[in-house]
Coordinates of C-alpha atoms and ligand atoms in Angstrom, one line a residue:
X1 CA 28.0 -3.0 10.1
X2 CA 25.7 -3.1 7.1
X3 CA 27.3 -5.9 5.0
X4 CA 26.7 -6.0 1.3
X5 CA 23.7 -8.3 0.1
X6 CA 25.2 -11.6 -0.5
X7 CA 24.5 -15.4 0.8
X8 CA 26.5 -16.7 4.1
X9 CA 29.6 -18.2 4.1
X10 CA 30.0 -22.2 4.8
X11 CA 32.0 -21.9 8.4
X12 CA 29.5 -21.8 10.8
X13 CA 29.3 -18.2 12.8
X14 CA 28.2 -16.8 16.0
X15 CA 25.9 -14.1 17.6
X16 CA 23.9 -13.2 20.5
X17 CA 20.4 -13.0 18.2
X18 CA 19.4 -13.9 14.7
X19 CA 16.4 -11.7 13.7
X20 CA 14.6 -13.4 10.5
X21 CA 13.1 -10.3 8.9
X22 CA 14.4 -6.8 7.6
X23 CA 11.0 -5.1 8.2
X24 CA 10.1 -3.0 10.8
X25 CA 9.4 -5.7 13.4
X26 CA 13.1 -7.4 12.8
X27 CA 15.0 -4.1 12.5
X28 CA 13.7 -2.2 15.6
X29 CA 14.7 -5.0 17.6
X30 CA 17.9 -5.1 16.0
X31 CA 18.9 -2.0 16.7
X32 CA 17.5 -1.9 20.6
X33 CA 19.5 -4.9 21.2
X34 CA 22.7 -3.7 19.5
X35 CA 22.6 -0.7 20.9
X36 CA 21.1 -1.0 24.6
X37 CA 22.4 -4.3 25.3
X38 CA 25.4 -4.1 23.3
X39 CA 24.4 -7.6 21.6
X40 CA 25.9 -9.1 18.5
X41 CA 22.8 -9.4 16.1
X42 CA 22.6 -11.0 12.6
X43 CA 19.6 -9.8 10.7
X44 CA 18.9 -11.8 7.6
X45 CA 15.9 -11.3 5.1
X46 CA 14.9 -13.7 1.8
X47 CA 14.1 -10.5 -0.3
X48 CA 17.0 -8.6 -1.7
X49 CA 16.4 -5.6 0.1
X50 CA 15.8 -3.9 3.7
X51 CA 12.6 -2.5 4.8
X52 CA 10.0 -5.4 4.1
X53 CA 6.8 -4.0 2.7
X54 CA 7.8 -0.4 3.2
X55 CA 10.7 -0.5 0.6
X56 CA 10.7 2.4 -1.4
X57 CA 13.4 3.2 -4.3
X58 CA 13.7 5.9 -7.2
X59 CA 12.2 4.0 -10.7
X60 CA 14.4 4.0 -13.4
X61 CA 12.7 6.0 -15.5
X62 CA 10.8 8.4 -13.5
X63 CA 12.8 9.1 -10.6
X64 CA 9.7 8.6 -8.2
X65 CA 10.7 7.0 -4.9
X66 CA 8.2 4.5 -5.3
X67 CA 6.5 2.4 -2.5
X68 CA 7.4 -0.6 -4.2
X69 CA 4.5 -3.0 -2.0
X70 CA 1.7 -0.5 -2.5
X71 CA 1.5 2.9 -0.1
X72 CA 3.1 3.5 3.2
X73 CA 1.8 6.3 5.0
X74 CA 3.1 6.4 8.1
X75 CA 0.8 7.9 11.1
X76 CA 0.5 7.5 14.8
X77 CA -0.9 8.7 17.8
X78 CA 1.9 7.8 19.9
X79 CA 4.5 10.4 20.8
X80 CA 7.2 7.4 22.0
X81 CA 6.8 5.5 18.4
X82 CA 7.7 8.7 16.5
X83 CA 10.2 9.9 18.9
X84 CA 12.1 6.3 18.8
X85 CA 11.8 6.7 15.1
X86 CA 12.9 10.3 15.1
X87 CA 16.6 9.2 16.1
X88 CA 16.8 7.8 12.2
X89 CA 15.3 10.2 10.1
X90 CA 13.7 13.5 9.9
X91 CA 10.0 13.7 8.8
X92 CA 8.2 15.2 5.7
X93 CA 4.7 16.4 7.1
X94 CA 1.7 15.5 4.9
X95 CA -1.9 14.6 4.8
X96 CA -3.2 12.3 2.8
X97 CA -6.2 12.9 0.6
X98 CA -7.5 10.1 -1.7
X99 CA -10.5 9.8 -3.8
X100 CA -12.8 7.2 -4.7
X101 CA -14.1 6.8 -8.4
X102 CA -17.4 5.4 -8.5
X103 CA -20.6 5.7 -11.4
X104 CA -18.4 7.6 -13.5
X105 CA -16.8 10.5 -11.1
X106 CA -14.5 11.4 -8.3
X107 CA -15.8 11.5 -4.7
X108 CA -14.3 12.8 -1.6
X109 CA -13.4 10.0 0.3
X110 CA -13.5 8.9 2.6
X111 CA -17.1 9.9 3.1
X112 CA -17.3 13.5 4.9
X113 CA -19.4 16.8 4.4
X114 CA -18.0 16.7 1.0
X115 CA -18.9 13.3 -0.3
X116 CA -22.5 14.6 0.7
X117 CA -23.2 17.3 -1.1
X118 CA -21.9 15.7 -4.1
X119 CA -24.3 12.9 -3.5
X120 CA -27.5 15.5 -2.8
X121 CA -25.9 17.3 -6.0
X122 CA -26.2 20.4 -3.9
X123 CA -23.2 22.9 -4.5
X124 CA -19.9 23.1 -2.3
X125 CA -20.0 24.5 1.2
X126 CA -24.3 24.7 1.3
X127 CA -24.6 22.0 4.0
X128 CA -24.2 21.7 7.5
X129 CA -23.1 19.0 9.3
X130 CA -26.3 18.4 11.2
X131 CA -28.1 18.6 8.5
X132 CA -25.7 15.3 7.3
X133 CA -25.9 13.8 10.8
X134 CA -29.6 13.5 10.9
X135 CA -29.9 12.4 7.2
X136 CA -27.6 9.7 8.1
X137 CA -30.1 8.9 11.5
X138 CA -32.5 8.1 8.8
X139 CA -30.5 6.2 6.1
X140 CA -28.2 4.1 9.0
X141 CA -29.8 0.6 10.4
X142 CA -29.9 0.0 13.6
X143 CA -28.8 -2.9 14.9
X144 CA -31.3 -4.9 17.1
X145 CA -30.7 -3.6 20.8
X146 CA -28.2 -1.3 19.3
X147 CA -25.4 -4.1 19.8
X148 CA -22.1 -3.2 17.9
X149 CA -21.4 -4.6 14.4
X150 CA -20.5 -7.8 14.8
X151 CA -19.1 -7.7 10.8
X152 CA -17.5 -5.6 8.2
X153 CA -20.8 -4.7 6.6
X154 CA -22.5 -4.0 9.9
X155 CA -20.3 -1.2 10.9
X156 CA -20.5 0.3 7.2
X157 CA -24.5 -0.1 7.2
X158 CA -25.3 0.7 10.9
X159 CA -23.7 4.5 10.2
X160 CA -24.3 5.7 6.7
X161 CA -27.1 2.3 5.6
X162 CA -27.3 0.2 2.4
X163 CA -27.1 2.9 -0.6
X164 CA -23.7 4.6 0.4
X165 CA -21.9 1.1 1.8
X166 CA -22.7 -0.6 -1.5
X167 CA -21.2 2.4 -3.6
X168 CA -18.2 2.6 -1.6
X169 CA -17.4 -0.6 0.2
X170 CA -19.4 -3.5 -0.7
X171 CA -17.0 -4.3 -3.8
X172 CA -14.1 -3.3 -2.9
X173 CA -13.7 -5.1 0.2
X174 CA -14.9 -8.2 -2.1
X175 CA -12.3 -7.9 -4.7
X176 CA -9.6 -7.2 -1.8
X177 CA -10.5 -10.4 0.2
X178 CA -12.3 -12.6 -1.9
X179 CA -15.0 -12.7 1.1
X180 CA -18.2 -11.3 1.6
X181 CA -17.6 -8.3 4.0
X182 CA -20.2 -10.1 6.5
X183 CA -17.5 -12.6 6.6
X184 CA -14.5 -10.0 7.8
X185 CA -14.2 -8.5 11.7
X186 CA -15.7 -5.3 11.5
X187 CA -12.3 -4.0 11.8
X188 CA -11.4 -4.2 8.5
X189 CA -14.0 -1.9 7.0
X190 CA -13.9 0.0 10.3
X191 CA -10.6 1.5 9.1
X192 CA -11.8 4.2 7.5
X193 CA -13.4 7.1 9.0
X194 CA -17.0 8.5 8.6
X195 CA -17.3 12.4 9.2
X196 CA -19.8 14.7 9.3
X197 CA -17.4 17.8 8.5
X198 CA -15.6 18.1 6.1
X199 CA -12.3 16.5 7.3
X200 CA -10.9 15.0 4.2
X201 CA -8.3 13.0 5.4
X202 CA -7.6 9.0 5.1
X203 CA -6.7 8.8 7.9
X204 CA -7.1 9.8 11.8
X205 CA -4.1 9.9 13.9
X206 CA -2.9 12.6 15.0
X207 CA 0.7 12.6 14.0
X208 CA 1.2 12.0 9.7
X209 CA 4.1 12.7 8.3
X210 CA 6.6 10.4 5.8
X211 CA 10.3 9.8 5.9
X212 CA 12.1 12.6 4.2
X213 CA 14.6 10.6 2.9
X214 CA 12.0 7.9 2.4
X215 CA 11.9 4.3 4.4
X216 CA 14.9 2.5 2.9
X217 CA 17.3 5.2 3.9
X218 CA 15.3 5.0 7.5
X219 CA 16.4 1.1 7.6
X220 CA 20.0 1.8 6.4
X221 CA 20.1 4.1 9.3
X222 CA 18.4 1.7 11.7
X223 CA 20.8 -1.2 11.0
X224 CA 23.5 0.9 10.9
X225 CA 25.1 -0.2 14.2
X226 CA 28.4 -1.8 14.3
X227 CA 27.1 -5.2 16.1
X228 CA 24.6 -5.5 13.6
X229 CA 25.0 -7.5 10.4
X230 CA 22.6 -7.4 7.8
X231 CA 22.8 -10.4 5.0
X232 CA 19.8 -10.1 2.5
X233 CA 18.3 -13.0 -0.2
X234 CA 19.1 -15.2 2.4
X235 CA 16.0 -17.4 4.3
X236 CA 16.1 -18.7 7.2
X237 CA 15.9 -22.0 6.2
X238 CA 19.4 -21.8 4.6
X239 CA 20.9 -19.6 7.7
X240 CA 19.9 -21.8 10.3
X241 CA 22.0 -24.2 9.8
X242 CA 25.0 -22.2 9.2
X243 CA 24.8 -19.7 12.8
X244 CA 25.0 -20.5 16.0
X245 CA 22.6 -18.0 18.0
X246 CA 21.0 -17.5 21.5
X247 CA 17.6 -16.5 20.5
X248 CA 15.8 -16.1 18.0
X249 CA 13.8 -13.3 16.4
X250 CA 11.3 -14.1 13.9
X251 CA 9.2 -12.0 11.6
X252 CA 7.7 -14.5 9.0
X253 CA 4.7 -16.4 8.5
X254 CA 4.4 -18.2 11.8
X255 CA 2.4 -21.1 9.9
X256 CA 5.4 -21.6 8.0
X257 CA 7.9 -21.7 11.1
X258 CA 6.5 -24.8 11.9
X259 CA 5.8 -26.1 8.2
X260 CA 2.2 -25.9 8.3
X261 CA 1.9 -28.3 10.7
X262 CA -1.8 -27.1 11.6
X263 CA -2.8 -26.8 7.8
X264 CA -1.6 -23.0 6.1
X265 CA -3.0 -19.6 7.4
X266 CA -5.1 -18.2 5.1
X267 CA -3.1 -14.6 3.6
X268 CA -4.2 -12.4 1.1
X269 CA -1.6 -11.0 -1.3
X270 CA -1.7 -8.5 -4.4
X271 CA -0.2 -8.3 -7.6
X272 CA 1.5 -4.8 -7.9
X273 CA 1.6 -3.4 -11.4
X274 CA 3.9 0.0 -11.7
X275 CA 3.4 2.3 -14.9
X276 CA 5.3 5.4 -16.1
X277 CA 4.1 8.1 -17.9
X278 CA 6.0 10.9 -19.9
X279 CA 4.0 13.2 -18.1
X280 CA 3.9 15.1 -15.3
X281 CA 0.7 13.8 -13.3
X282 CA -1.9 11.1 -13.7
X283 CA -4.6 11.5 -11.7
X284 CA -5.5 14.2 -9.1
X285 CA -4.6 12.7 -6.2
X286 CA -2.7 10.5 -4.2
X287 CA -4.5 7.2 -4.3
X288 CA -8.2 6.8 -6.2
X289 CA -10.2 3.5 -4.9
X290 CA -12.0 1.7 -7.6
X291 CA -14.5 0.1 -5.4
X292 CA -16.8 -1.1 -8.7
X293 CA -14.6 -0.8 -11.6
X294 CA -11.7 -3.0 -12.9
X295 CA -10.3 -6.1 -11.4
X296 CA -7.5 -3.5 -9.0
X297 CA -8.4 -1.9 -6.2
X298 CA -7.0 1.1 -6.4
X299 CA -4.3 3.4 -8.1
X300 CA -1.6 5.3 -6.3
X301 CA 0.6 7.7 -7.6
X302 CA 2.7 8.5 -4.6
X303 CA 4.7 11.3 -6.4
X304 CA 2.1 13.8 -4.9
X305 CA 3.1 12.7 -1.4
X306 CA 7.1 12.3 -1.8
X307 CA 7.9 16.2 -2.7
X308 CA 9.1 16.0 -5.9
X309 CA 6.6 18.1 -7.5
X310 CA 8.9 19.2 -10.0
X311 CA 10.2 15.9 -11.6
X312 CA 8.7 16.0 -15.4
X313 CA 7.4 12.3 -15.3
X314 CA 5.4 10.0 -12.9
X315 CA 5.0 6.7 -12.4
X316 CA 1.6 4.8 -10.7
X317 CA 1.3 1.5 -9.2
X318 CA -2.1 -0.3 -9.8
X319 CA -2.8 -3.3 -6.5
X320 CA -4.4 -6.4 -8.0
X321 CA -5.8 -9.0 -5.1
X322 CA -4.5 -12.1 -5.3
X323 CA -4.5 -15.1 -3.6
X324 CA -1.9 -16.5 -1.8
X325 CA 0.6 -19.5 -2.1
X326 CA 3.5 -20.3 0.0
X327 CA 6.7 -20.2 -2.6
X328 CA 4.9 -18.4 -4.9
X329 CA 3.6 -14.9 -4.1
X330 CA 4.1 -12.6 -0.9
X331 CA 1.3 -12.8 2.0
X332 CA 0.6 -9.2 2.6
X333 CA -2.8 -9.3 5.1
X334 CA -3.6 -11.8 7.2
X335 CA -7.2 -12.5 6.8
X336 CA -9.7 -11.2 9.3
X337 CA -12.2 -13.5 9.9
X338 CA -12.9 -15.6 12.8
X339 CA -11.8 -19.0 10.9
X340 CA -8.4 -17.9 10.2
X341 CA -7.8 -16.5 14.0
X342 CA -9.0 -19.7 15.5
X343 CA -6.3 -21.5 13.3
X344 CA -3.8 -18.6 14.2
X345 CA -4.6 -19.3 18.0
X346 CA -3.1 -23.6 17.6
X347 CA -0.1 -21.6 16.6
X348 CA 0.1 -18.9 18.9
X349 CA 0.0 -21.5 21.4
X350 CA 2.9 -23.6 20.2
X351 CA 4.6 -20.4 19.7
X352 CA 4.5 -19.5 23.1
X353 CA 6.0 -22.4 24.9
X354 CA 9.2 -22.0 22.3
X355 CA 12.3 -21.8 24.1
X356 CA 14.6 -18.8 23.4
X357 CA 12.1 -17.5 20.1
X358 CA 10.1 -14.3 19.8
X359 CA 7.8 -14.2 17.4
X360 CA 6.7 -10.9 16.3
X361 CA 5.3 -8.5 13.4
X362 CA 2.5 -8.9 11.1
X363 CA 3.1 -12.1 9.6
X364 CA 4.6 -14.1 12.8
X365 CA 1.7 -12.4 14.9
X366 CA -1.2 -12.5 11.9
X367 CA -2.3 -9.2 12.8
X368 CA -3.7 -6.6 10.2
X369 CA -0.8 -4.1 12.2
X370 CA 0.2 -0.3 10.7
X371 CA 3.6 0.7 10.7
X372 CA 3.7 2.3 13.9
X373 CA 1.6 -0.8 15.6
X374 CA 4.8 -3.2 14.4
X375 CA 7.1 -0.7 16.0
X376 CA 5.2 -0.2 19.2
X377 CA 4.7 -4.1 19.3
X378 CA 8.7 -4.5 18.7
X379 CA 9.7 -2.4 21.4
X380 CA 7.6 -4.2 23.7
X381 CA 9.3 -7.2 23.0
X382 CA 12.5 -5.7 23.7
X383 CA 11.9 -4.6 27.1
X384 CA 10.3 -8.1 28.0
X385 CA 13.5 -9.8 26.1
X386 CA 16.1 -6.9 27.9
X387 CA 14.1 -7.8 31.4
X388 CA 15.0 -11.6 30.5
X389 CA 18.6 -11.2 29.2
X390 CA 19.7 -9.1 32.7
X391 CA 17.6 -11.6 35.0
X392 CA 20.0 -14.5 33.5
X393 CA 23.0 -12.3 33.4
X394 CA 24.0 -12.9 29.8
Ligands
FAD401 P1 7.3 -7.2 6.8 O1 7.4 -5.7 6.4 O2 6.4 -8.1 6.0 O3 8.7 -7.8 7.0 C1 8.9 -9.2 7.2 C2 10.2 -9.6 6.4 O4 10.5 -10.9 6.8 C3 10.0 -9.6 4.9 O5 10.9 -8.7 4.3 C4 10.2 -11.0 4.5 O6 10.9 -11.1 3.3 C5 11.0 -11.5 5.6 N1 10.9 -13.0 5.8 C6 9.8 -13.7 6.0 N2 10.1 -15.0 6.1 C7 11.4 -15.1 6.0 C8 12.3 -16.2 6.0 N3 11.9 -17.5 6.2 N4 13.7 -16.0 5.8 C9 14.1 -14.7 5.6 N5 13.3 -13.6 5.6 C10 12.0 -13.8 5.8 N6 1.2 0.4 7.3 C11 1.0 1.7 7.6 O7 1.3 2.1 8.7 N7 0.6 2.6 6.6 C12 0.2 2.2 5.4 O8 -0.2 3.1 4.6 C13 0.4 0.9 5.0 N8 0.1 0.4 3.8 C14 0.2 -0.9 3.4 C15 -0.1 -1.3 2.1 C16 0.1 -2.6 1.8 C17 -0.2 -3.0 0.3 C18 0.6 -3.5 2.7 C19 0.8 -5.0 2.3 C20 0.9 -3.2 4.0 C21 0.7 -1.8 4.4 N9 1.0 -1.4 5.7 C22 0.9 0.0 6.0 C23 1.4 -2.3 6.7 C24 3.0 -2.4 6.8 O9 3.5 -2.9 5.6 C25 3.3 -3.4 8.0 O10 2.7 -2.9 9.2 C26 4.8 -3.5 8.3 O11 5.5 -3.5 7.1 C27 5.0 -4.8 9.0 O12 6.4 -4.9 9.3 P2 6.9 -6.4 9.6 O13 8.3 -6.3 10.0 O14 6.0 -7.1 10.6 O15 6.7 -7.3 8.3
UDP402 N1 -12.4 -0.3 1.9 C1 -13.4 -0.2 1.1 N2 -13.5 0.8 0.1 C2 -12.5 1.7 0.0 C3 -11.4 1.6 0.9 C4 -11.3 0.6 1.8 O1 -14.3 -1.1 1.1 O2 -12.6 2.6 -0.9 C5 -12.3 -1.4 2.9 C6 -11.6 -2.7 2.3 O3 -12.2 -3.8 2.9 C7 -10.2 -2.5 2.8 C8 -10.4 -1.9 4.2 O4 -11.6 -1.0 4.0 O5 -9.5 -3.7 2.8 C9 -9.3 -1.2 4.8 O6 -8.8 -0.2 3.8 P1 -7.4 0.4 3.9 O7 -7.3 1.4 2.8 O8 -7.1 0.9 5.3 O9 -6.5 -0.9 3.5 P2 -5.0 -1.1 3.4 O10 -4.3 0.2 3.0 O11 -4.5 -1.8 4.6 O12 -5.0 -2.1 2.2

């Protein structure tokens, strides 16, 4: 049953699992466990909605389902994620295009055939992409014994060299993490494709499409099941003490689980800032990256993604980088740097001698996870805790 928002009652109640955590991580498992093992499951989340990060609801003004904690595009290569997924909503196929604004103009990004001939100021459609590949053989450094990156600048540099990763990424990926990108796993900047064609696309995977209905309607559907309750603005601080449970799911910060008793992970968060306009569009794509302008990072204006073309206004959300403090702010990435993992392992290890706990999802695993990752990650979990439950016969 999905029970209205509201705080817990005083008299104590009971179910099978309490899953801290009305993201994607908590609500998958919910619903496996409600609906393959027939468990009674309490889901409970601080925030006064479902979906975690990937809430989306109509603004006020505008009537744009917005993607209220910056842009969820949902992709995966993984026909069992979008088939488990496919059971709660239908899917609104789309690719996302994005541009970067940088010395005064749009560029295709990220950087393909495209981006190049804008840079050689040659006209659309005159290069090839050898003629890219082997200008990029001479710009790119090598790294010594051709080694892979070892950083976040290195795997920028040691494919397109110095001229194009400090136009592009140097910047941003300082004002996003407040580190020097030879600080950050070369993961981070790894992200984002480099092509030779003129593939346009953000991203790779082979399967990108959004909710048609959007995410929160994909949650209400997910949580839907009759042995799951659902009690928003409620933490788990405060519901711990008023259920009784068997296990525990949890989806927060896993430093905070055990009060920062190893000293706080370090999370990066963001200050989103939404704007409507009285007209139709604002900028020509979906997202535009301000790698050397402003103190954001980047703009999005998801109405070009949500099909709903015709709706007279928009509305754009500007992502500020922020630090983050417990209490105070939301910790959106975990940061990727070698530090921060080596703290996250002291945890991890705690963690995994916890009776009757899971831990899983971004936060309570501090991995820089997509979407589909958390899924694939959640179902995991619930074969390994369905394997458990029918070995002890409860
Ligand atoms: P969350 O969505 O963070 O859910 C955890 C929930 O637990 C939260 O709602 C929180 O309120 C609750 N919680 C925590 N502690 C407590 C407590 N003590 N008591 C009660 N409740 C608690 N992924 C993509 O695939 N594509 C994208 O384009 C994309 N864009 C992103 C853009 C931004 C700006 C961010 C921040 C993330 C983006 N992601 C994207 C990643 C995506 O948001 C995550 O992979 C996914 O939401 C993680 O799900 P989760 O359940 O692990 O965590
Ligand atoms: N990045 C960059 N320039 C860009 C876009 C991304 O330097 O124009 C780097 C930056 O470090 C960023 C990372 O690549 O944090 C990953 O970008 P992505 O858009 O995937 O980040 P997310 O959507 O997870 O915030």
């Amino acid at each position: 049953m999905l029970a209205a928002s509201g705080r817990l009652k005083r008299s104590v109640v009971d179910y099978d699992f309490l899953v801290v955590g009305a993201g994607f991580a908590g609500a998958v498992l919910a619903e496996r466990l409600a609906s393959q093992l027939e468990k009674r499951v309490l889901v409970i989340d601080r925030r006064a909605h479902l979906a975690g990060n990937a809430y989306d609801a109509p603004d006020a003004r505008s009537g744009v389902l917005l993607h209220h904690y910056g842009p969820h595009y949902f992709r995966t290569n993984s026909d069992r994620i979008r088939d488990y997924l496919s059971q709660f909503t239908r899917w609104r196929p789309t690719e996302y295009k994005i541009l970067a604004w940088s010395d005064g103009r749009y560029w295709p990004f990220p950087i393909n055939l495209n981006t190049f001939e804008q840079l050689l100021g040659r006209p659309p459609g005159s290069c090839t992409s050898e003629e890219m590949a082997a200008t990029l053989e001479k710009w790119r450094v090598a790294l010594p014994d051709n080694r892979p990156p070892a950083n976040s600048e290195e795997v920028i540099v040691s494919q397109v060299g110095m001229a194009l990763y400090e136009k592009f990424f140097k910047n941003y990926t300082r004002k996003q993490w407040q580190r020097d990108p030879r600080e950050l796993d070369p993961n981070v900047c790894g992200r984002i494709p480099i092509r030779t064609n003129r593939d346009d696309r953000y991203l790779n995977e082979k399967f990108q499409a959004l909710p048609a209905d959007g995410y929160t309607r994909l949650f209400e559907r997910l949580l839907a099941h009759p042995r799951i309750d659902v009690r928003l603005r409620t933490d788990f601080r405060e519901a711990r003490a008023q259920v009784r449970y068997r296990h525990l799911v949890y989806t927060g910060p896993i430093d905070e689980f055990y009060d920062c008793c190893f000293g706080p992970l370090p999370f990066r968060s963001l200050r989103f800032a939404p704007e409507t306009h009285e007209v139709p569009w604002f900028q020509p794509a979906v997202q535009v990256n301000y790698p050397n302008d402003h103190e954001f990072t980047r703009i999005v204006e998801i109405k070009h993604i949500t099909g709903q073309a015709e709706l007279p206004w928009t509305t754009i959300l500007r992502e500020y980088p922020q630090d983050y403090t417990a209490g105070k702010n939301e910790p959106y990435y975990p940061l990727p740097t070698a530090d921060a993992r080596a703290l996250y392992v002291r945890y991890a290890a705690r963690a995994a001698s916890e009776p009757n706990v899971t831990f899983v999802g971004r936060l309570a695993t501090y991995r820089y996870y997509n979407m589909d990752q958390v899924v694939g990650m959640a179902l995991a979990e619930f074969e390994k805790l369905k394997t458990s439950t029918l070995q002890a016969g409860r």
